Amino acid sequence: MAFLSIHWSLIIIFSLMVLPVTQTVNTKPNIVLFMADDLGIGDIGCYGNDTIRTPNIDRLAKEGLKLTQHISAAPLCTPSRAAFMTGRYPIRSGMDITNGFRVIISTGSSAGLPPNETTFATILQQQGYSTGLIGKWHLGVNCASRNDFCHHPNNHGFNYFYGMPFTLYSGCKPNFTVETSKSPKPRITFFTQVISLGVLTLIALKYSKLLPVNGIFLASCVVFNLLLIIYWYVWFQYSHYWNCILMRNHQVTEQPMNTERTTYQILKEAHSFIERNKNVPFLLFVSFLHVHIPLITTKRFTGRSKHGIYGDNVEELDFLVGSVVDAIDTAGLKNNTLIYFTSDHGGHLEMTDGKLQLGGWNGIYKGGKFMAGWEGGIRVPGIFRWPGVISPDTVCDEPTSLMDIFPTVLHLGGGELPTDRTIDGRNLMPLLKNQTLHSEHEFLFHYCGPHLHAARWHEKESGAVWKAHFITPVFYPEGTGGCYDIRICPCGGDRVTYHEPPLLFEISKDPSESSPLQLELKPQYVQAINRIKQAIAEHQRTITPVPQQLTFMNNLWRPWLQPCCGTFPFCWCDKDINMTSADFTM
C-alpha cells in the first residue's frame, strides 16, 4: 500500500510539473512568408541554376516541398501583390489597368489597395495572431490626407510594419541611372511642354494683335503654367526624398533612406519580430527589397557571384532567407512554423546596362516581367517547409497560384473565407500534405491590365495542362523573348499580336512554349480551345466593375498626401542614424 501511495504521489507531482508546459504550447502554427522582388525562377539552384549559390533557399526545398507550376496573378509588382494579399485577381479590386502605369508611381498619390479589400493579415489578426510586415509594401499609403493611412499596412491587418511603403527604383541609389521606358517623366515633360507652348502662343497672339486675348485669362494661364513647372520640378528633382523612405508603422524614420544600411535594418527587424512574438502565434511577411534595381548589395556580397551585381544581390537574398530561418529554428519554432518562399513575378529580362545584366533569368520559360501570358513573366518559385506536416524533398507539378496563399493561411489560422466576394485562390494544404493528387484549380486566367492574354486548363482526367494565348507581345529584336527597345512589353496597342484562333500549347509537355500546336491535326486541340473559351466566358461573368485605383489622376503626386517626417516640404530625417552594420552581423 505504501508503494502504491508513493507511486500515485509521483504521478500527481509529475502531472503538475508537466501541466503548465502543455498549456503554453501554441496550437496554431506560426506562418512566415518570404517574397523576393523581381526574382526569376531560373535564378535559384533548386530550380536549375548551377552558377548562382542559393544554399539556404535550396535547403528549404530539400526539407519541404517545391512547386514547379506556381503562377503569379500578374507580371509586375503592385497588381501581383494585391492579388497575393487578397486571394483575388487584381482586376476585381481595380488594382491593374492598361491606360495608367499599372503600378503605384508615387508615395504621395492616392492610389492603393482599397480599404474595403480584405487581406489574410486582417483575418489572422482577428484570430489572435500577431501580424508583421517587414520590407516592401507598394500598395499605397494615404487617400485624402497625409495622416489617414487608408492604404497603409497597419490598416490592412498588420500590427507592425517596418520598411518601404513604396518600392526601390534607380533614384534610391546615388549615381545609379538605369531607368525603364515606363517612367512617367517623359510623358509629363511632354505634357508640360505642350502647355508651355500654348501659353507662349497666346502671349504672341495678344501682343502681335493677331487675336484678342483677355488679359486676365492670359495671366491665369501664365500663373498656372509656372505652378505646373514648379510642381513637376519639385516632384522629379527631389523624388528620392518623396519615395525612397522607410517607415515604422505610421512614423517616417528615414527620409531619404540610407541604402547602405537598409539590408541590415530589414534583417534586424525580422529577427526582432520573431524574438518579440515567439510565445504567441504570429504571421510574419518578409517582403524583400532584393532583387529589384538598383540592386542594393552590402560590401560582404559585392563581387562574389559569377553573374555580376545581379548575382551578388541574389546570393545576398539567399543569406537573408537563411538568417531568418535560422532565427526561427534557434527559437525552437521549427516544428510549429510554416515557411513559404516565392517571388512576386518573373525576372526583368530587358533590364540591362550595356552588356551588364541587371534583371533576372527565367530558366527555360519564355518572356519575363510585364508579360502576362508567357510563362517567364508569371511562373515563380514556390517552396514550403513545415517539418512533420509536409514531407521533405517533395516536388509537386500541379498548377497553383500566389492567390492560394490567402485561403491557405486563413485555414491554418482558423479564419473563414469572406462570403461577400469572389475568392480566386484555393487552400493548398490538402495538396501540400499529399491528401489529394490534384490542385483545385481547373483554370487559371492571365491578365495584362484588363486584357486577358492567356488562360490555362488543367485537364485532370488526362493530366494534360493546355494553355491558349489570345494576345502576345511583339518582341524586339524578333525572336529575343523580350521588348529590348522599350524595356517593357505593353498589354495592347500596336506592339501586341491578337490571335484568332489562339495559340495553343500543351505546357505539361512543352513548358518552354516553343511549339504551338497545329489545331487541324487533332480534334482534341480544338476541343481544348473551345473548353478554355467557355471557361473564360463563365469567369468573366463574375467580374464586376469597380473603381480603378491606378489611373493617371490617382497616381499623381499630391503634396498634401506625402508622408513627411518634418514640416512639409522640409522632409528629411534619420532616426536610425546610430544603426550600423556592427549592430547586426552579416
Coordinates of C-alpha atoms in Angstrom, one line a residue:
M1 CA 0.0 0.0 0.0
A2 CA 2.9 2.4 0.9
F3 CA 4.4 1.6 -2.5
L4 CA 1.1 2.4 -4.3
S5 CA 0.8 5.6 -2.3
I6 CA 4.2 6.7 -3.3
H7 CA 3.5 5.6 -6.9
W8 CA 0.4 7.8 -7.2
S9 CA 2.1 10.7 -5.5
L10 CA 4.8 10.6 -8.1
I11 CA 2.3 10.5 -10.9
I12 CA 0.4 13.5 -9.4
I13 CA 3.6 15.5 -8.9
F14 CA 4.8 14.7 -12.5
S15 CA 1.4 15.7 -13.9
L16 CA 1.6 19.1 -12.1
M17 CA 5.0 19.6 -13.4
V18 CA 4.0 18.9 -17.0
L19 CA 0.6 20.6 -17.0
P20 CA 1.8 24.2 -17.2
V21 CA 4.1 23.3 -20.1
T22 CA 1.4 21.7 -22.1
Q23 CA -0.9 24.6 -21.5
T24 CA 1.5 27.1 -23.1
V25 CA 2.1 25.1 -26.3
N26 CA 0.8 27.1 -29.2
T27 CA -1.7 25.0 -31.1
K28 CA -1.9 27.5 -34.0
P29 CA 1.1 27.4 -36.4
N30 CA 3.3 30.4 -36.9
I31 CA 3.4 31.5 -40.6
V32 CA 6.4 33.1 -42.2
L33 CA 6.1 34.3 -45.8
F34 CA 9.1 35.3 -47.8
M35 CA 8.6 37.2 -51.1
A36 CA 11.5 38.3 -53.3
D37 CA 11.1 41.2 -55.7
D38 CA 11.7 40.6 -59.5
L39 CA 13.5 37.2 -58.9
G40 CA 13.5 34.9 -61.9
I41 CA 12.6 31.3 -61.3
G42 CA 15.9 30.3 -63.0
D43 CA 18.0 32.3 -60.5
I44 CA 17.7 29.6 -57.8
G45 CA 19.7 26.4 -57.5
C46 CA 16.8 24.1 -56.7
Y47 CA 15.1 25.3 -59.9
G48 CA 18.1 24.6 -62.1
N49 CA 20.7 27.3 -61.6
D50 CA 24.1 25.8 -61.1
T51 CA 26.2 29.1 -61.1
I52 CA 24.4 31.3 -58.5
R53 CA 24.8 30.0 -55.0
T54 CA 21.5 29.8 -53.1
P55 CA 22.1 27.1 -50.4
N56 CA 19.6 28.4 -47.9
I57 CA 16.6 28.5 -50.3
D58 CA 17.7 25.1 -51.7
R59 CA 17.7 23.8 -48.1
L60 CA 14.1 24.9 -47.7
A61 CA 13.2 22.9 -50.8
K62 CA 15.2 19.9 -49.5
E63 CA 13.4 20.0 -46.2
G64 CA 10.0 20.6 -47.7
L65 CA 8.0 20.8 -50.9
K66 CA 8.8 22.6 -54.2
L67 CA 6.0 23.7 -56.6
T68 CA 7.1 23.7 -60.2
Q69 CA 4.0 25.3 -61.7
H70 CA 3.4 28.2 -59.3
I71 CA 1.8 31.1 -61.0
S72 CA 1.6 34.8 -60.2
A73 CA -1.7 36.6 -60.9
A74 CA 0.1 39.5 -62.6
P75 CA 3.6 40.0 -64.2
L76 CA 4.5 43.1 -62.2
C77 CA 4.7 44.4 -58.6
T78 CA 1.5 46.2 -57.5
P79 CA -1.2 44.1 -59.1
S80 CA 0.6 40.8 -58.2
R81 CA 1.0 41.9 -54.5
A82 CA -2.7 43.0 -54.4
A83 CA -3.7 39.5 -55.6
F84 CA -1.4 37.8 -53.2
M85 CA -2.8 39.8 -50.2
T86 CA -6.4 39.3 -51.1
G87 CA -6.6 36.0 -52.9
R88 CA -8.3 37.7 -55.8
Y89 CA -7.4 38.6 -59.4
P90 CA -6.3 42.3 -59.3
I91 CA -8.9 43.2 -61.9
R92 CA -11.5 42.5 -59.1
S93 CA -10.1 45.2 -56.9
G94 CA -9.2 47.8 -59.5
M95 CA -5.5 47.2 -58.9
D96 CA -4.5 46.7 -62.6
I97 CA -5.1 49.0 -65.5
T98 CA -3.7 49.4 -69.0
N99 CA -4.2 53.2 -69.6
G100 CA -2.3 54.1 -66.5
F101 CA 1.1 53.0 -65.2
R102 CA -0.1 49.6 -63.8
V103 CA 1.9 50.2 -60.6
I104 CA 1.8 52.9 -57.9
I105 CA 4.4 55.5 -59.0
S106 CA 4.5 57.8 -56.0
T107 CA 4.2 57.5 -52.2
G108 CA 2.3 60.8 -52.2
S109 CA -0.5 59.6 -54.5
S110 CA -4.0 58.4 -53.6
A111 CA -3.6 55.1 -55.4
G112 CA -3.6 51.9 -53.3
L113 CA -5.3 48.7 -52.2
P114 CA -8.9 49.8 -51.4
P115 CA -9.8 49.8 -47.7
N116 CA -12.7 47.5 -48.3
E117 CA -10.5 44.7 -49.6
T118 CA -9.8 42.0 -47.0
T119 CA -6.2 40.7 -46.6
F120 CA -5.1 37.5 -45.0
A121 CA -3.4 39.6 -42.4
T122 CA -6.7 41.2 -41.4
I123 CA -8.4 37.9 -40.8
L124 CA -5.4 36.4 -38.9
Q125 CA -5.2 39.5 -36.7
Q126 CA -8.9 38.8 -35.8
Q127 CA -7.9 35.3 -34.9
G128 CA -5.4 36.5 -32.3
Y129 CA -2.3 36.4 -34.4
S130 CA 0.5 39.0 -34.0
T131 CA 1.0 40.2 -37.6
G132 CA 4.1 41.9 -39.1
L133 CA 5.3 43.1 -42.4
I134 CA 9.0 43.8 -42.9
G135 CA 10.2 45.2 -46.2
K136 CA 8.3 46.4 -49.3
W137 CA 4.6 47.3 -49.4
H138 CA 3.9 49.1 -52.7
L139 CA 0.2 49.1 -52.2
G140 CA -0.3 52.8 -51.2
V141 CA -0.4 54.9 -48.1
N142 CA -3.0 57.7 -48.0
C143 CA -6.3 58.5 -49.6
A144 CA -7.3 62.1 -48.7
S145 CA -4.9 63.5 -46.2
R146 CA -1.3 62.9 -45.0
N147 CA -2.4 61.1 -41.9
D148 CA -5.4 59.0 -42.9
F149 CA -3.2 55.9 -43.8
C150 CA -6.2 54.3 -45.5
H151 CA -3.9 52.1 -47.7
H152 CA -1.2 51.6 -45.1
P153 CA -0.2 48.1 -43.9
N154 CA -1.5 49.0 -40.4
N155 CA -4.9 49.5 -42.0
H156 CA -4.7 46.2 -43.8
G157 CA -4.2 43.8 -40.9
F158 CA -0.5 44.3 -39.9
N159 CA 0.1 45.1 -36.2
Y160 CA 3.6 46.1 -37.1
F161 CA 5.2 47.5 -40.2
Y162 CA 8.8 48.4 -40.9
G163 CA 10.0 49.0 -44.4
M164 CA 9.4 50.9 -47.7
P165 CA 5.8 52.0 -48.3
F166 CA 6.9 52.3 -52.0
T167 CA 9.5 50.3 -54.0
L168 CA 13.1 50.5 -54.8
Y169 CA 13.9 52.3 -58.0
S170 CA 17.0 53.7 -59.6
G171 CA 16.7 57.1 -57.9
C172 CA 17.1 55.5 -54.4
K173 CA 20.8 54.7 -55.1
P174 CA 23.2 57.6 -55.8
N175 CA 24.8 57.5 -59.3
F176 CA 22.5 54.7 -60.4
T177 CA 20.9 56.0 -63.6
V178 CA 19.3 53.0 -65.4
E179 CA 15.6 53.7 -66.0
T180 CA 12.7 51.9 -67.6
S181 CA 10.9 53.4 -70.5
K182 CA 7.7 53.4 -68.5
S183 CA 9.0 56.2 -66.2
P184 CA 6.3 58.9 -66.1
K185 CA 8.9 61.6 -66.6
P186 CA 8.9 61.7 -70.5
R187 CA 5.1 61.7 -70.6
I188 CA 4.7 64.5 -68.0
T189 CA 7.6 66.5 -69.6
F190 CA 5.8 66.4 -72.9
F191 CA 2.5 67.4 -71.3
T192 CA 4.2 70.4 -69.6
Q193 CA 6.0 71.4 -72.9
V194 CA 2.7 71.4 -74.8
I195 CA 1.0 73.6 -72.2
S196 CA 4.0 76.0 -72.1
L197 CA 3.9 76.2 -75.9
G198 CA 0.2 77.0 -75.8
V199 CA 0.8 79.8 -73.2
L200 CA 3.6 81.3 -75.3
T201 CA 1.4 81.2 -78.4
L202 CA -1.4 83.1 -76.6
I203 CA 1.2 85.7 -75.5
A204 CA 2.4 86.1 -79.1
L205 CA -1.1 86.4 -80.4
K206 CA -2.1 89.0 -77.9
Y207 CA 0.9 91.3 -78.3
S208 CA 1.0 90.9 -82.1
K209 CA -2.7 91.9 -82.1
L210 CA -3.5 89.0 -84.4
L211 CA -6.1 87.7 -81.9
P212 CA -7.8 89.5 -79.0
V213 CA -6.9 87.6 -75.8
N214 CA -8.4 88.6 -72.4
G215 CA -5.6 89.8 -70.2
I216 CA -6.9 88.2 -67.0
F217 CA -7.3 84.9 -68.8
L218 CA -3.7 85.1 -70.2
A219 CA -2.3 86.0 -66.7
S220 CA -4.2 83.0 -65.3
C221 CA -2.6 80.7 -67.9
V222 CA 0.9 82.1 -67.2
V223 CA 0.5 81.5 -63.4
F224 CA -0.9 78.0 -64.0
N225 CA 2.0 77.1 -66.3
L226 CA 4.5 78.4 -63.8
L227 CA 2.9 76.4 -61.0
L228 CA 2.9 73.3 -63.2
I229 CA 6.6 73.7 -63.9
I230 CA 7.4 74.1 -60.2
Y231 CA 5.2 71.1 -59.4
W232 CA 7.0 68.8 -61.8
Y233 CA 10.4 70.1 -60.9
V234 CA 9.8 69.5 -57.2
W235 CA 8.4 66.1 -57.8
F236 CA 11.2 64.8 -60.1
Q237 CA 14.2 66.7 -58.8
Y238 CA 13.5 65.6 -55.2
S239 CA 11.7 62.3 -55.9
H240 CA 14.2 60.3 -53.8
Y241 CA 13.0 62.4 -50.8
W242 CA 9.4 61.6 -51.5
N243 CA 9.7 57.9 -52.4
C244 CA 12.8 56.4 -51.0
I245 CA 11.7 56.4 -47.4
L246 CA 11.5 54.0 -44.5
M247 CA 8.6 53.9 -42.1
R248 CA 8.0 52.2 -38.7
N249 CA 4.2 51.9 -38.5
H250 CA 2.9 55.4 -39.2
Q251 CA 6.2 57.2 -38.5
V252 CA 8.8 58.0 -41.1
T253 CA 12.2 57.0 -39.8
E254 CA 14.4 57.8 -42.8
Q255 CA 13.8 60.3 -45.5
P256 CA 15.6 59.7 -47.8
M257 CA 16.7 56.2 -46.8
N258 CA 20.3 55.3 -46.5
T259 CA 20.5 52.3 -48.8
E260 CA 24.0 51.3 -47.5
R261 CA 22.4 50.0 -44.3
T262 CA 18.8 49.2 -45.3
T263 CA 19.6 45.5 -45.7
Y264 CA 20.9 45.3 -42.1
Q265 CA 17.8 47.1 -40.8
I266 CA 15.4 44.8 -42.6
L267 CA 17.2 41.7 -41.2
K268 CA 17.4 43.1 -37.7
E269 CA 13.7 44.0 -37.8
A270 CA 12.7 40.4 -38.9
H271 CA 14.8 38.9 -36.1
S272 CA 13.4 41.3 -33.5
F273 CA 9.8 40.5 -34.6
I274 CA 10.4 36.7 -34.1
E275 CA 12.0 37.3 -30.7
R276 CA 9.2 39.5 -29.5
N277 CA 6.4 37.1 -30.7
K278 CA 7.9 33.7 -30.2
N279 CA 5.5 32.9 -27.4
V280 CA 2.3 33.7 -29.4
P281 CA 1.1 32.7 -32.8
F282 CA 2.4 35.1 -35.4
L283 CA 2.3 35.9 -39.1
L284 CA 5.5 37.4 -40.5
F285 CA 5.6 38.6 -44.1
V286 CA 9.2 39.4 -45.1
S287 CA 8.9 41.3 -48.3
F288 CA 12.5 41.7 -49.5
L289 CA 13.8 44.7 -51.4
H290 CA 16.1 42.2 -53.2
V291 CA 16.5 41.8 -56.2
H292 CA 14.8 44.9 -57.7
I293 CA 17.0 47.6 -59.2
P294 CA 19.2 49.4 -58.1
L295 CA 20.3 46.1 -56.6
I296 CA 21.5 47.4 -53.2
T297 CA 24.1 45.0 -52.0
T298 CA 26.4 45.1 -48.9
K299 CA 30.1 45.0 -49.3
R300 CA 30.3 41.5 -47.9
F301 CA 28.5 40.1 -51.0
T302 CA 29.7 42.6 -53.7
G303 CA 31.9 40.8 -56.3
R304 CA 31.2 37.3 -55.0
S305 CA 29.0 36.0 -57.8
K306 CA 29.8 34.9 -61.4
H307 CA 26.9 37.0 -62.6
G308 CA 28.0 40.4 -61.6
I309 CA 25.9 42.8 -59.4
Y310 CA 22.7 40.9 -60.0
G311 CA 24.1 37.6 -59.0
D312 CA 25.6 39.2 -55.9
N313 CA 22.2 40.5 -55.0
V314 CA 20.6 37.1 -55.4
E315 CA 23.3 35.5 -53.2
E316 CA 22.7 38.1 -50.5
L317 CA 19.0 37.4 -50.7
D318 CA 19.7 33.8 -50.1
F319 CA 21.7 34.7 -47.0
L320 CA 18.9 36.9 -45.7
V321 CA 16.4 34.0 -46.1
G322 CA 18.8 31.6 -44.3
S323 CA 19.3 34.1 -41.4
V324 CA 15.6 34.4 -40.7
V325 CA 15.1 30.7 -41.0
D326 CA 17.9 30.1 -38.5
A327 CA 16.3 32.6 -36.1
I328 CA 13.1 30.6 -36.3
D329 CA 14.9 27.3 -35.7
T330 CA 17.0 28.7 -32.9
A331 CA 13.9 30.0 -31.1
G332 CA 12.6 26.4 -31.0
L333 CA 9.8 27.2 -33.5
K334 CA 10.8 25.0 -36.4
N335 CA 8.2 22.3 -36.0
N336 CA 5.3 24.7 -35.5
T337 CA 6.1 27.1 -38.3
L338 CA 5.1 27.0 -41.9
I339 CA 7.7 28.8 -44.1
Y340 CA 6.9 29.8 -47.7
F341 CA 9.2 31.4 -50.3
T342 CA 8.3 32.9 -53.6
S343 CA 8.8 35.9 -56.0
D344 CA 6.1 38.4 -56.9
H345 CA 6.6 37.7 -60.7
G346 CA 9.3 36.7 -63.2
G347 CA 12.7 38.3 -63.8
H348 CA 13.0 41.5 -65.9
L349 CA 14.9 40.3 -68.9
E350 CA 15.3 43.7 -70.6
M351 CA 16.9 45.4 -67.5
T352 CA 20.4 45.8 -68.8
D353 CA 23.2 48.4 -68.7
G354 CA 25.2 47.8 -71.8
K355 CA 26.3 44.2 -71.6
L356 CA 25.7 44.0 -67.9
Q357 CA 22.5 42.1 -67.0
L358 CA 20.6 43.7 -64.1
G359 CA 17.4 41.6 -64.3
G360 CA 16.7 38.0 -63.6
W361 CA 16.8 34.8 -65.5
N362 CA 13.6 32.8 -66.0
G363 CA 15.2 29.5 -67.0
I364 CA 13.6 27.6 -69.8
Y365 CA 10.5 29.8 -69.7
K366 CA 9.8 32.3 -72.5
G367 CA 9.3 36.0 -71.6
G368 CA 9.6 37.9 -68.3
K369 CA 8.4 40.7 -66.2
F370 CA 5.4 42.7 -67.6
M371 CA 4.4 39.7 -69.9
A372 CA 1.2 38.3 -68.6
G373 CA 0.9 35.3 -71.0
W374 CA 4.3 33.8 -71.4
E375 CA 5.4 31.6 -68.5
G376 CA 8.6 33.6 -67.8
G377 CA 6.6 36.5 -66.6
I378 CA 4.3 34.6 -64.2
R379 CA 5.9 31.3 -63.3
V380 CA 7.6 31.8 -59.9
P381 CA 9.3 29.8 -57.2
G382 CA 7.0 28.2 -54.6
I383 CA 8.6 26.4 -51.7
F384 CA 7.0 25.3 -48.4
R385 CA 8.6 23.9 -45.3
W386 CA 6.8 22.5 -42.2
P387 CA 8.6 19.6 -40.6
G388 CA 6.2 16.8 -39.5
V389 CA 3.4 18.1 -41.7
I390 CA 4.9 18.5 -45.2
S391 CA 7.1 15.6 -46.4
P392 CA 10.7 16.6 -47.1
D393 CA 12.3 16.7 -50.6
T394 CA 8.9 16.6 -52.3
V395 CA 8.1 18.0 -55.8
C396 CA 4.6 19.0 -56.9
D397 CA 3.9 19.7 -60.6
E398 CA 0.2 20.8 -60.1
P399 CA -0.9 24.3 -61.2
T400 CA -1.1 26.6 -58.2
S401 CA -1.2 30.4 -57.7
L402 CA 0.1 33.1 -55.4
M403 CA -3.5 33.8 -54.7
D404 CA -3.7 30.4 -53.0
I405 CA -1.8 31.7 -50.0
F406 CA -4.8 33.7 -48.9
P407 CA -7.1 30.7 -48.3
T408 CA -4.2 28.5 -47.1
V409 CA -3.2 31.0 -44.4
L410 CA -6.8 31.5 -43.3
H411 CA -7.3 27.8 -43.0
L412 CA -4.2 27.4 -40.8
G413 CA -5.1 30.4 -38.7
G414 CA -8.7 29.3 -38.0
G415 CA -10.2 32.1 -40.1
E416 CA -13.1 31.8 -42.6
L417 CA -13.2 32.9 -46.2
P418 CA -15.2 36.0 -46.8
T419 CA -18.6 35.2 -48.3
D420 CA -19.3 38.6 -49.7
R421 CA -16.8 38.4 -52.6
T422 CA -15.3 36.0 -55.0
I423 CA -12.0 34.4 -53.8
D424 CA -10.0 33.0 -56.7
G425 CA -7.3 31.2 -54.5
R426 CA -7.6 27.7 -53.2
N427 CA -6.5 26.1 -50.0
L428 CA -3.2 24.3 -50.7
M429 CA -2.9 22.2 -47.5
P430 CA -4.5 19.0 -48.9
L431 CA -2.1 19.2 -51.8
L432 CA 0.9 20.0 -49.6
K433 CA 0.1 17.2 -47.2
N434 CA -0.4 14.7 -50.1
Q435 CA -4.0 14.2 -49.2
T436 CA -5.1 14.8 -52.8
L437 CA -3.4 14.3 -56.1
H438 CA -4.7 17.4 -57.9
S439 CA -4.8 21.1 -57.4
E440 CA -8.3 22.5 -57.1
H441 CA -7.5 24.9 -60.0
E442 CA -9.1 23.7 -63.2
F443 CA -8.5 27.0 -64.9
L444 CA -6.1 30.0 -64.4
F445 CA -6.5 33.3 -66.2
H446 CA -3.6 35.5 -67.1
Y447 CA -4.4 39.2 -67.3
C448 CA -2.4 42.1 -68.6
G449 CA -4.3 45.1 -67.2
P450 CA -7.9 44.4 -68.3
H451 CA -6.8 42.3 -71.3
L452 CA -6.9 38.6 -71.0
H453 CA -3.7 37.5 -72.7
A454 CA -3.9 33.8 -71.9
A455 CA -5.6 31.0 -69.9
R456 CA -4.6 27.5 -68.9
W457 CA -6.8 24.4 -68.4
H458 CA -5.7 21.5 -66.2
E459 CA -7.5 18.5 -67.7
K460 CA -7.4 16.3 -64.7
E461 CA -8.6 13.2 -66.4
S462 CA -5.6 13.1 -68.7
G463 CA -3.2 15.1 -66.6
A464 CA -2.6 17.5 -69.5
V465 CA -2.2 21.2 -69.0
W466 CA -3.3 23.2 -72.0
K467 CA -2.6 26.9 -72.5
A468 CA -4.2 29.3 -75.0
H469 CA -2.7 32.6 -75.9
F470 CA -5.1 35.2 -77.2
I471 CA -2.7 38.2 -77.1
T472 CA 1.1 38.1 -77.2
P473 CA 3.7 41.0 -77.2
V474 CA 5.7 41.8 -80.3
F475 CA 9.3 41.1 -79.3
Y476 CA 12.2 43.3 -80.5
P477 CA 14.6 42.2 -81.8
E478 CA 12.5 39.4 -83.2
G479 CA 13.0 36.1 -81.5
T480 CA 14.7 37.5 -78.4
G481 CA 11.9 36.9 -76.0
G482 CA 11.7 40.5 -74.8
C483 CA 11.0 44.1 -75.8
Y484 CA 14.5 45.3 -75.6
D485 CA 13.9 48.6 -77.4
I486 CA 11.3 49.9 -74.9
R487 CA 12.2 47.5 -72.0
I488 CA 8.6 46.9 -71.1
C489 CA 6.2 44.8 -73.2
P490 CA 2.8 46.5 -73.4
C491 CA -0.6 45.0 -72.8
G492 CA -2.2 46.3 -76.0
G493 CA -1.8 48.6 -79.0
D494 CA 0.4 48.1 -82.0
R495 CA 3.1 46.2 -80.0
V496 CA 0.9 43.1 -79.5
T497 CA -0.5 40.4 -81.8
Y498 CA -4.1 39.2 -81.4
H499 CA -4.6 35.5 -82.2
E500 CA -7.8 34.0 -83.5
P501 CA -7.7 31.1 -83.3
P502 CA -5.5 31.4 -80.2
L503 CA -2.1 29.8 -80.0
L504 CA -2.3 26.5 -78.1
F505 CA 0.4 24.8 -76.1
E506 CA 0.4 21.6 -74.1
I507 CA 2.7 23.1 -71.4
S508 CA 2.8 19.8 -69.4
K509 CA 4.9 18.5 -72.3
D510 CA 6.2 21.9 -73.7
P511 CA 6.8 24.1 -70.7
S512 CA 9.0 26.5 -72.7
E513 CA 6.1 27.1 -75.1
S514 CA 8.4 26.6 -78.1
S515 CA 6.0 24.8 -80.4
P516 CA 2.3 25.9 -80.8
L517 CA 0.1 23.0 -81.7
Q518 CA -1.4 22.7 -85.2
L519 CA -5.1 22.8 -84.5
E520 CA -6.1 21.0 -87.6
L521 CA -4.1 17.9 -86.7
K522 CA -6.2 16.7 -83.8
P523 CA -9.9 17.3 -82.9
Q524 CA -8.6 17.2 -79.3
Y525 CA -6.8 20.6 -79.8
V526 CA -10.0 22.3 -81.0
Q527 CA -11.9 20.8 -78.1
A528 CA -9.3 22.2 -75.7
I529 CA -9.7 25.7 -77.2
N530 CA -13.4 25.6 -77.0
R531 CA -13.3 24.4 -73.4
I532 CA -11.0 27.2 -72.4
K533 CA -13.2 29.8 -74.2
Q534 CA -16.2 28.5 -72.4
A535 CA -14.4 28.8 -69.0
I536 CA -13.3 32.4 -69.9
A537 CA -16.9 33.4 -70.6
E538 CA -18.0 31.9 -67.3
H539 CA -15.2 33.6 -65.4
Q540 CA -15.7 37.0 -66.9
R541 CA -19.4 36.9 -65.9
T542 CA -18.1 37.1 -62.3
I543 CA -16.1 40.3 -62.9
T544 CA -18.0 43.4 -61.8
P545 CA -17.0 47.0 -62.4
V546 CA -15.0 48.6 -59.6
P547 CA -13.3 52.0 -59.2
Q548 CA -9.9 51.9 -60.9
Q549 CA -7.1 52.6 -58.4
L550 CA -4.1 53.1 -60.7
T551 CA -5.5 55.8 -63.1
F552 CA -3.3 58.7 -64.2
M553 CA -5.1 61.0 -61.8
N554 CA -4.9 58.7 -58.8
N555 CA -1.2 58.2 -59.4
L556 CA -0.4 61.9 -59.5
W557 CA 1.8 63.1 -56.7
R558 CA -0.2 65.2 -54.2
P559 CA 2.0 67.2 -51.7
W560 CA -0.8 67.0 -49.1
L561 CA -0.6 63.2 -49.2
Q562 CA 3.1 62.9 -49.0
P563 CA 4.5 61.1 -45.9
C564 CA 6.9 63.5 -44.2
C565 CA 8.9 63.3 -41.1
G566 CA 9.1 67.1 -40.7
T567 CA 7.0 70.0 -41.8
F568 CA 6.4 69.7 -45.5
P569 CA 8.3 70.4 -47.7
F570 CA 11.2 70.1 -45.2
C571 CA 11.1 66.3 -45.2
W572 CA 14.3 64.8 -44.1
C573 CA 15.3 62.8 -41.1
D574 CA 17.4 59.8 -40.0
K575 CA 16.0 58.5 -36.8
D576 CA 18.1 55.3 -37.1
I577 CA 21.3 57.2 -37.6
N578 CA 23.1 55.2 -34.9
M579 CA 22.3 52.0 -36.6
T580 CA 25.4 50.5 -38.4
S581 CA 26.4 47.1 -39.8
A582 CA 28.2 46.5 -36.4
D583 CA 24.8 46.4 -34.8
F584 CA 23.9 43.2 -36.7
T585 CA 26.2 40.5 -38.0
M586 CA 26.1 39.9 -41.8

